[in-house]
Coordinates of C-alpha atoms and ligand atoms in Angstrom, one line a residue:
M78 CA 76.9 85.4 111.7
N79 CA 77.3 88.3 114.0
S80 CA 80.9 89.3 113.4
A81 CA 80.9 91.9 116.2
A82 CA 80.7 89.1 118.7
V83 CA 84.2 87.8 117.7
A84 CA 87.2 89.7 118.9
K85 CA 89.6 90.2 116.0
K86 CA 93.1 91.5 116.3
L87 CA 93.9 94.8 114.5
F88 CA 97.5 96.0 114.2
V89 CA 98.0 99.6 112.9
K90 CA 101.4 101.0 112.1
T91 CA 101.5 104.8 111.7
Y92 CA 104.1 106.7 109.8
G93 CA 104.5 110.5 109.5
C94 CA 102.5 113.4 110.9
Q95 CA 100.0 113.8 113.8
M96 CA 97.1 113.8 111.3
N97 CA 98.1 110.2 110.5
V98 CA 98.1 109.4 114.2
Y99 CA 94.6 110.9 114.4
D100 CA 93.5 109.0 111.3
S101 CA 94.8 105.7 112.7
A102 CA 92.8 106.2 115.9
R103 CA 89.7 106.9 113.7
M104 CA 90.3 103.8 111.6
A105 CA 90.3 101.8 114.9
D106 CA 87.0 103.5 115.8
V107 CA 85.5 102.6 112.5
L108 CA 86.5 99.0 112.8
A109 CA 85.6 98.6 116.5
P110 CA 81.9 97.8 115.8
L111 CA 83.1 95.0 113.5
G112 CA 84.8 93.4 116.4
Y113 CA 88.4 94.6 115.8
A114 CA 90.4 95.5 118.8
P115 CA 94.0 97.0 118.6
V116 CA 97.0 94.8 119.4
P117 CA 100.6 96.0 119.8
T118 CA 102.3 93.6 117.2
P119 CA 101.3 92.2 113.8
D120 CA 101.8 88.5 114.9
G121 CA 98.6 86.7 114.7
A122 CA 96.7 89.8 113.7
D123 CA 93.5 89.5 111.6
M124 CA 94.1 92.8 110.0
V125 CA 97.2 94.9 109.6
I126 CA 97.0 98.6 108.4
L127 CA 100.0 100.5 107.4
N128 CA 99.1 104.2 107.6
T129 CA 101.7 105.7 105.4
C130 CA 103.4 109.0 104.8
H131 CA 104.6 110.4 101.4
I132 CA 106.1 113.7 102.4
R133 CA 109.7 112.9 101.9
E134 CA 111.9 110.4 100.0
K135 CA 112.2 106.7 100.9
A136 CA 108.7 106.7 102.3
A137 CA 107.4 104.3 99.7
E138 CA 110.5 102.0 100.1
K139 CA 109.9 101.8 103.8
V140 CA 106.4 100.7 103.1
F141 CA 107.6 98.0 100.7
S142 CA 110.1 96.6 103.1
E143 CA 107.5 96.5 105.9
L144 CA 105.1 94.7 103.5
G145 CA 107.9 92.2 102.8
R146 CA 108.1 91.5 106.5
L147 CA 104.4 91.1 106.8
R148 CA 104.1 88.6 104.0
P149 CA 105.4 85.5 105.9
L150 CA 103.1 86.3 108.8
Q151 CA 100.2 86.4 106.4
E152 CA 101.2 83.1 104.9
A153 CA 101.6 81.5 108.3
R154 CA 98.1 82.6 109.2
R155 CA 96.8 81.2 105.9
A156 CA 98.5 77.9 106.7
E157 CA 96.5 77.8 109.9
G158 CA 93.3 78.4 107.9
Q159 CA 93.1 82.0 109.1
Q160 CA 93.2 85.3 107.3
M161 CA 95.4 88.3 107.8
L162 CA 94.1 91.2 105.8
I163 CA 96.8 93.6 104.8
A164 CA 95.9 97.2 104.1
V165 CA 98.0 100.1 103.0
A166 CA 96.4 103.5 103.9
G167 CA 97.4 107.1 104.0
C168 CA 99.4 109.2 101.5
V169 CA 101.6 106.6 99.8
A170 CA 98.4 104.6 99.2
Q171 CA 96.8 107.7 97.7
A172 CA 99.8 108.5 95.5
E173 CA 101.0 105.1 94.5
G174 CA 98.1 102.7 94.9
D175 CA 98.6 100.9 91.6
E176 CA 102.3 100.5 92.1
I177 CA 101.6 98.9 95.5
L178 CA 99.2 96.4 94.1
R179 CA 101.6 95.6 91.3
R180 CA 104.7 95.1 93.5
A181 CA 102.9 93.6 96.5
P182 CA 99.9 91.6 95.1
Y183 CA 99.3 90.0 98.5
V184 CA 98.0 93.4 99.8
D185 CA 94.2 93.2 100.2
M186 CA 93.2 96.8 100.5
V187 CA 94.7 100.1 99.4
F188 CA 92.9 103.3 100.3
G189 CA 93.6 107.0 100.6
P190 CA 93.1 109.3 103.6
Q191 CA 89.7 110.5 102.5
V192 CA 87.8 107.2 102.4
Y193 CA 88.6 105.2 105.5
H194 CA 85.0 105.8 106.8
R195 CA 84.2 103.2 104.1
L196 CA 86.3 100.6 105.8
P197 CA 83.5 98.2 106.9
E198 CA 82.4 97.8 103.3
M199 CA 86.0 97.5 102.0
V200 CA 86.8 94.9 104.7
A201 CA 83.7 92.9 103.6
R202 CA 84.8 93.0 100.0
A203 CA 88.4 92.1 100.8
A204 CA 87.4 89.2 103.1
R205 CA 85.3 87.8 100.3
T206 CA 88.0 88.0 97.6
G207 CA 91.0 87.8 100.0
A208 CA 92.3 84.5 98.6
E209 CA 92.0 85.5 95.0
R210 CA 95.0 87.1 93.3
G211 CA 94.5 90.6 91.8
A212 CA 91.2 91.1 93.6
A213 CA 92.4 93.7 96.0
V214 CA 90.2 96.6 97.0
L215 CA 91.6 99.9 95.7
E216 CA 89.9 103.2 96.8
T217 CA 91.9 106.4 96.2
D218 CA 89.2 108.8 94.9
F219 CA 88.2 112.0 96.7
P220 CA 84.6 111.3 97.7
V221 CA 82.0 114.1 97.7
E222 CA 80.9 113.2 101.2
P223 CA 83.3 114.4 103.9
K224 CA 84.5 111.4 105.9
F225 CA 84.1 113.3 109.2
D226 CA 80.3 113.0 108.9
F227 CA 80.6 109.2 108.9
L228 CA 83.0 108.6 111.7
P229 CA 81.7 106.9 114.8
E230 CA 82.2 107.9 118.4
L231 CA 85.5 107.2 120.1
S232 CA 86.2 103.5 120.6
A233 CA 88.9 104.1 123.2
P234 CA 89.6 106.8 125.8
P235 CA 91.6 109.6 124.2
G236 CA 94.3 110.1 126.9
A237 CA 95.0 113.4 128.7
A238 CA 96.4 115.1 125.6
A239 CA 94.1 114.4 122.6
Y240 CA 94.1 115.4 119.0
L241 CA 91.1 116.8 117.1
A242 CA 91.1 117.2 113.3
V243 CA 89.4 120.5 112.5
Q244 CA 90.7 121.0 109.0
E245 CA 92.2 118.9 106.3
G246 CA 93.8 119.3 102.9
C247 CA 95.8 122.1 101.4
D248 CA 95.3 124.6 98.6
K249 CA 98.6 126.3 99.0
F250 CA 100.6 124.2 96.4
C251 CA 104.1 124.9 97.7
S252 CA 106.1 123.7 94.7
F253 CA 108.0 120.9 96.7
C254 CA 105.0 119.4 98.5
V255 CA 102.8 116.4 97.8
V256 CA 100.1 117.2 100.3
P257 CA 97.7 119.1 98.0
Y258 CA 97.7 115.9 95.8
T259 CA 97.4 113.3 98.5
R260 CA 95.1 115.0 101.0
G261 CA 93.1 117.1 98.5
A262 CA 91.5 120.5 98.8
E263 CA 91.1 122.4 102.0
Y264 CA 88.1 121.4 104.0
S265 CA 87.0 122.8 107.4
R266 CA 84.7 120.9 109.7
P267 CA 81.7 122.9 111.0
A268 CA 82.4 124.6 114.4
A269 CA 79.5 122.9 116.1
K270 CA 80.9 119.5 115.3
V271 CA 84.4 120.4 116.4
L272 CA 82.9 121.8 119.7
A273 CA 80.9 118.6 120.2
E274 CA 83.9 116.4 119.6
A275 CA 86.0 118.5 122.0
R276 CA 83.3 118.2 124.7
R277 CA 83.3 114.4 124.2
L278 CA 87.1 114.3 124.5
V279 CA 87.1 116.3 127.7
A280 CA 84.2 114.2 129.2
A281 CA 86.4 111.2 128.4
G282 CA 89.4 112.5 130.3
A283 CA 91.3 114.9 127.9
I284 CA 92.6 118.1 129.4
E285 CA 94.7 119.2 126.5
I286 CA 93.5 119.2 122.9
T287 CA 95.7 119.8 119.9
L288 CA 93.7 121.0 116.9
L289 CA 95.0 119.4 113.7
G290 CA 95.0 120.3 110.1
Q291 CA 97.5 120.4 107.2
N292 CA 96.8 124.1 107.1
V293 CA 95.0 124.4 110.4
N294 CA 95.1 128.2 110.5
A295 CA 93.3 128.3 107.2
Y296 CA 90.3 127.0 109.1
H297 CA 87.1 128.6 107.9
G298 CA 84.3 126.5 109.2
E299 CA 80.6 127.1 109.3
G300 CA 79.7 128.7 112.6
P301 CA 76.6 127.8 114.6
D302 CA 75.5 131.3 113.9
G303 CA 75.6 130.6 110.1
G304 CA 78.7 132.8 109.6
T305 CA 82.2 131.6 108.8
W306 CA 84.5 131.1 111.8
S307 CA 88.2 131.5 111.7
L308 CA 90.6 129.5 113.8
G309 CA 90.9 132.3 116.3
R310 CA 87.2 132.4 116.8
L311 CA 87.0 128.6 117.2
I312 CA 89.8 128.7 119.8
R313 CA 87.9 131.3 121.8
A314 CA 84.8 129.1 121.8
L315 CA 86.8 125.9 122.7
A316 CA 88.4 127.8 125.6
G317 CA 85.0 128.0 127.2
I318 CA 84.7 124.3 127.6
A319 CA 85.0 123.6 131.4
G320 CA 87.9 121.2 132.1
L321 CA 89.8 121.9 128.8
V322 CA 92.9 123.5 130.3
R323 CA 95.3 123.5 127.3
L324 CA 94.8 124.2 123.6
R325 CA 97.4 123.9 120.8
Y326 CA 97.1 123.8 117.0
T327 CA 99.3 122.6 114.2
T328 CA 100.4 123.0 111.4
S329 CA 100.2 126.6 110.3
H330 CA 101.1 128.6 107.3
P331 CA 102.5 132.2 107.8
L332 CA 100.0 133.6 105.2
E333 CA 97.1 132.6 107.5
M334 CA 98.2 134.2 110.7
D335 CA 95.4 136.7 110.9
E336 CA 94.8 139.2 113.7
E337 CA 92.0 137.2 115.3
L338 CA 94.4 134.2 115.7
I339 CA 97.3 136.4 116.9
S340 CA 95.2 138.2 119.5
A341 CA 93.9 134.8 120.7
H342 CA 97.6 134.2 121.9
R343 CA 97.1 137.3 124.0
D344 CA 93.6 136.7 125.2
V345 CA 93.1 133.0 125.7
P346 CA 95.1 131.6 128.7
A347 CA 94.4 128.0 127.7
L348 CA 96.2 128.6 124.3
M349 CA 99.7 127.3 125.1
P350 CA 102.7 129.6 124.4
F351 CA 104.1 127.4 121.7
L352 CA 103.6 127.7 117.9
H353 CA 104.9 125.5 115.1
L354 CA 105.1 127.9 112.1
P355 CA 107.1 126.6 109.2
V356 CA 109.1 129.1 107.2
Q357 CA 111.2 126.6 105.0
S358 CA 113.8 129.2 104.0
G359 CA 115.1 132.7 104.8
S360 CA 115.8 133.6 101.2
D361 CA 113.2 135.5 99.2
R362 CA 114.4 134.0 96.0
V363 CA 113.9 130.5 97.3
L364 CA 110.6 131.3 99.0
E365 CA 109.3 132.5 95.7
A366 CA 110.5 129.4 93.9
M367 CA 108.9 127.3 96.6
N368 CA 105.6 129.3 95.9
R369 CA 105.3 130.1 99.6
R370 CA 103.8 133.5 98.7
H371 CA 105.5 135.5 101.4
R372 CA 108.9 137.0 102.0
A373 CA 111.3 136.4 104.9
D374 CA 110.4 139.8 106.2
D375 CA 106.7 138.9 106.3
Y376 CA 107.7 136.0 108.6
R377 CA 109.7 138.3 110.8
R378 CA 106.8 140.8 111.1
I379 CA 104.4 138.0 112.0
V380 CA 106.7 136.7 114.7
A381 CA 107.1 140.2 116.1
R382 CA 103.3 140.5 116.3
L383 CA 102.9 137.1 117.9
R384 CA 105.6 138.0 120.5
A385 CA 103.9 141.3 121.2
A386 CA 100.7 139.3 121.9
R387 CA 102.4 136.6 123.9
P388 CA 105.9 137.6 125.0
D389 CA 106.9 134.1 126.1
L390 CA 105.8 132.4 122.9
A391 CA 108.2 129.6 122.0
L392 CA 108.6 129.0 118.3
S393 CA 109.2 126.0 116.1
S394 CA 109.6 125.7 112.4
D395 CA 110.3 123.5 109.4
F396 CA 113.2 124.2 107.0
I397 CA 114.3 122.7 103.7
V398 CA 117.9 123.0 102.6
G399 CA 119.1 122.4 99.1
F400 CA 116.0 123.4 97.2
P401 CA 116.8 123.6 93.5
G402 CA 118.8 126.7 92.8
E403 CA 119.6 127.4 96.5
S404 CA 123.0 129.3 96.6
E405 CA 125.3 129.7 99.5
A406 CA 124.0 133.2 99.9
D407 CA 120.4 131.9 100.0
F408 CA 121.4 129.4 102.7
A409 CA 123.2 132.2 104.6
A410 CA 119.9 134.1 104.6
T411 CA 118.2 131.1 106.2
L412 CA 120.9 131.0 108.9
D413 CA 120.4 134.8 109.5
L414 CA 116.6 134.4 109.9
V415 CA 117.2 131.5 112.4
R416 CA 119.7 133.6 114.3
E417 CA 117.3 136.6 114.5
T418 CA 114.2 134.7 115.3
G419 CA 115.4 132.1 117.9
F420 CA 113.6 128.8 117.8
A421 CA 112.8 126.6 120.8
Q422 CA 112.8 123.6 118.5
A423 CA 112.7 122.9 114.7
Y424 CA 112.7 120.3 112.0
S425 CA 115.0 120.5 109.1
F426 CA 115.2 118.4 105.9
K427 CA 117.2 118.0 102.8
Y428 CA 115.1 118.8 99.8
S429 CA 113.9 115.6 98.0
P430 CA 112.1 115.8 94.7
R431 CA 108.6 114.3 95.0
P432 CA 107.0 112.8 91.9
G433 CA 104.3 115.0 90.5
T434 CA 105.3 118.2 92.2
P435 CA 106.3 121.3 90.2
A436 CA 109.7 121.5 91.9
A437 CA 110.5 118.0 90.8
A438 CA 109.9 119.0 87.2
M439 CA 111.9 122.3 87.3
Q440 CA 113.9 122.6 84.2
G441 CA 117.1 124.6 83.8
V442 CA 117.6 125.1 87.5
E443 CA 120.7 123.8 89.1
Q444 CA 120.1 120.9 91.5
V445 CA 122.0 121.1 94.8
G446 CA 124.4 118.2 95.1
E447 CA 124.0 115.7 97.9
A448 CA 127.2 116.6 99.6
V449 CA 126.3 120.3 99.7
K450 CA 122.8 119.4 101.0
A451 CA 124.3 117.3 103.8
E452 CA 126.8 120.0 104.8
R453 CA 124.1 122.7 104.9
L454 CA 121.8 120.5 106.9
A455 CA 124.5 119.9 109.4
R456 CA 125.2 123.6 109.8
L457 CA 121.6 124.5 110.2
Q458 CA 120.9 121.7 112.6
A459 CA 124.0 122.7 114.7
L460 CA 122.5 126.2 115.0
L461 CA 119.0 125.0 115.7
G462 CA 120.4 122.6 118.3
E463 CA 122.3 125.4 120.1
Q464 CA 119.1 127.4 120.2
Q465 CA 117.1 124.6 121.5
L466 CA 119.6 123.8 124.3
A467 CA 119.8 127.5 125.2
F468 CA 116.0 127.6 125.4
N469 CA 115.9 124.5 127.6
R470 CA 118.7 125.9 129.8
A471 CA 116.7 129.0 130.4
S472 CA 114.0 126.8 132.0
V473 CA 116.3 125.4 134.7
G474 CA 115.2 126.5 138.2
R475 CA 111.7 127.5 136.9
R476 CA 108.5 125.9 138.0
L477 CA 106.5 124.7 135.1
A478 CA 103.1 123.1 134.7
V479 CA 103.6 119.7 133.1
L480 CA 101.0 117.4 131.8
F481 CA 102.2 113.9 132.5
E482 CA 101.2 111.7 129.6
R483 CA 103.2 108.4 129.8
P484 CA 105.3 106.4 132.1
G485 CA 109.0 106.3 131.7
R486 CA 111.1 103.1 131.5
K487 CA 111.5 102.7 135.3
P488 CA 108.8 102.7 138.0
G489 CA 108.2 106.1 139.4
Q490 CA 109.2 107.8 136.1
F491 CA 106.8 110.1 134.3
I492 CA 107.1 111.9 131.0
G493 CA 105.1 114.9 130.0
R494 CA 105.1 118.3 128.2
S495 CA 105.7 121.7 129.4
P496 CA 103.6 124.6 128.2
Y497 CA 106.4 125.2 125.6
M498 CA 106.2 121.6 124.3
Q499 CA 109.4 120.6 125.9
S500 CA 109.5 116.9 126.9
V501 CA 109.9 116.8 130.7
H502 CA 111.1 113.7 132.6
L503 CA 110.4 113.3 136.3
A504 CA 111.7 110.5 138.4
V505 CA 110.1 110.0 141.8
H506 CA 111.9 107.7 144.1
P507 CA 109.5 104.9 145.2
A508 CA 110.2 105.7 148.9
V509 CA 109.3 109.4 148.3
H510 CA 106.3 108.2 146.5
R511 CA 105.2 106.1 149.4
A512 CA 106.1 108.8 152.0
A513 CA 104.2 111.5 150.2
A514 CA 101.2 109.2 149.8
A515 CA 101.3 108.6 153.6
D516 CA 101.8 112.2 154.5
D517 CA 98.6 113.3 156.2
R518 CA 99.4 117.0 155.8
I519 CA 98.3 116.4 152.2
A520 CA 94.6 116.1 152.3
D521 CA 94.6 113.5 149.5
G522 CA 98.0 112.0 149.2
S523 CA 97.3 110.3 145.9
Q524 CA 96.3 113.5 144.3
A525 CA 99.5 115.3 145.3
L526 CA 101.6 112.7 143.5
P527 CA 102.5 112.9 139.9
A528 CA 100.1 110.8 137.9
L529 CA 99.5 110.1 134.3
G530 CA 96.9 112.3 132.8
R531 CA 97.4 115.0 135.4
L532 CA 98.8 118.5 135.2
M533 CA 101.3 119.3 137.9
E534 CA 103.8 122.0 138.7
V535 CA 107.3 120.7 138.9
E536 CA 110.7 122.3 139.3
I537 CA 113.1 122.0 136.3
A538 CA 116.4 120.6 137.6
A539 CA 118.4 120.1 134.4
A540 CA 118.4 120.8 130.7
H541 CA 119.3 118.3 127.9
P542 CA 119.4 118.9 124.1
V543 CA 115.8 117.7 123.6
S544 CA 114.3 117.3 127.0
L545 CA 114.2 118.6 130.6
A546 CA 114.7 116.7 133.9
A547 CA 112.3 117.8 136.7
R548 CA 111.9 117.2 140.4
L549 CA 109.0 117.7 142.7
P550 CA 109.1 121.0 144.5
M551 CA 111.1 120.7 147.8
R552 CA 108.4 120.7 150.4
P553 CA 105.7 118.1 149.8
S554 CA 103.1 120.4 151.3
A555 CA 103.9 122.7 148.4
L556 CA 102.8 120.2 145.9
S557 CA 99.9 121.4 143.9
V558 CA 97.7 119.8 141.4
M559 CA 96.7 122.5 139.0
A560 CA 93.1 122.8 138.0
H561 CA 93.3 125.8 135.8
G562 CA 95.7 127.5 133.5
E563 CA 99.5 127.5 133.8
Ligands
LIG298 N1 111.6 117.7 100.5 C1 112.0 117.9 101.8 N2 111.2 118.4 102.7 C2 109.9 118.5 102.5 N3 108.9 118.8 103.3 C3 107.7 118.7 102.5 N4 108.0 118.4 101.3 C4 109.4 118.2 101.2 C5 110.3 117.8 100.2 N5 109.9 117.5 99.0 C6 109.0 119.3 104.6 C7 108.6 120.7 104.8 C8 107.2 120.6 105.5 C9 107.5 119.3 106.3 C10 106.2 118.7 106.8 O1 108.1 118.5 105.5 O2 109.5 121.4 105.6 O3 106.9 121.7 106.3
LIG299 FE1 102.6 121.3 101.7 FE2 102.8 124.0 101.5 FE3 100.4 122.8 101.9 FE4 102.2 122.9 103.9 S1 101.3 124.7 102.9 S2 100.9 121.1 103.2 S3 104.1 122.6 102.7 S4 101.7 122.6 100.1

């Protein structure tokens, strides 16, 4: 039987980072030739994939409760003589595969982030043995072949703002982090493959690409010239692709901010003035215990060099409070670093011990109590929140180029991103919409209106804690659809 002829429903639920979002889309690509098409809910699905995250506490518990909710749906399908394959993918699968199969024996497939290119074969095996207890497919090894070489072409249009994985894995072994264990060693895709995928994305409608990697600035891919390319070099080459107007990259490590990358922020207009550069702590003692391999002052110096290269660069970061042994003075050093640096946005977390990591096994170091962690997190978030609001307020009255990516809740609402990664909301009154469309002073009325997938200049009218409200520039004839740059 030709299974590709039958449309099957695939529901994918994604947890965690953008790499997981990317992986989920690639899993859909891999399954498309088998006849699977994505659906928005798990009801009646032929296959459900939970693409999981293991970075912080409670991740595994969330997966188990979701599995508990799926089980009756699977049973209902079975009662109708249908199958619902349930798969757990991603980092929880990698770290706790056996535990998942023990606690949720109705799961059909468990596989880690490095093997989803083998999904067709796993699906065939699971479909054969699906009804038998204890016959689930478990694949959590790190294969020698890089999965990227086996991924098919895009099965769905990428959207105006697309992701592109250029690097995966991490060799840094920060003492708190599971990523080196769940994602494996650093691997960089050859530059020619990255460039080819970027061209395909642009041809399919993307005008912004975010380069992804757990340690994206550790990129050291094989260049078309046989040499090794850094991320800075790769960005310069990508910027040459016609129609690719915006470039971003995430997530970076301070140790890998080399001159070639820093100067790309000065030289490459398509490289957006926003950088997520996690620092975790402002205390040298804590940074050392975290095995970050840099001091707080190194971070300050890197920020200064970046800002010299691109004065309007907006910074984001990650912070952990309550790492084992963190004193009030250590925490105060983090607050100092935040005050001096000034962040446009940030993520901050309470430390949670992750099984198998060195920090979780630290002996003789005082653990920080839950109440102290909560209190420090609240103080840090208050400060970061103030900084974000101040940054947003400074945008009011400015004209910013916004890439509108999705509709808002009401008709005429558009949501997009500023160059600085701020979420921008624009509401166009339907009457204005119609009037502007009918305005023959505008050569092509439809083009002058905000539209999804388009980059437009708007005026920032108000600032909120985590977003901006925009309006169209006053005179309709001043509307401009931007073709290049910001
Ligand atoms: N506890 C708390 N936060 C963590 N992160 C990673 N591991 C842990 C942990 N064990 C945070 C770091 C990292 C972000 C993705 O998640 O800040 O940069
Ligand atoms: Fe985890 Fe550190 Fe690697 Fe980031 S650099 S993924 S925090 S080990």
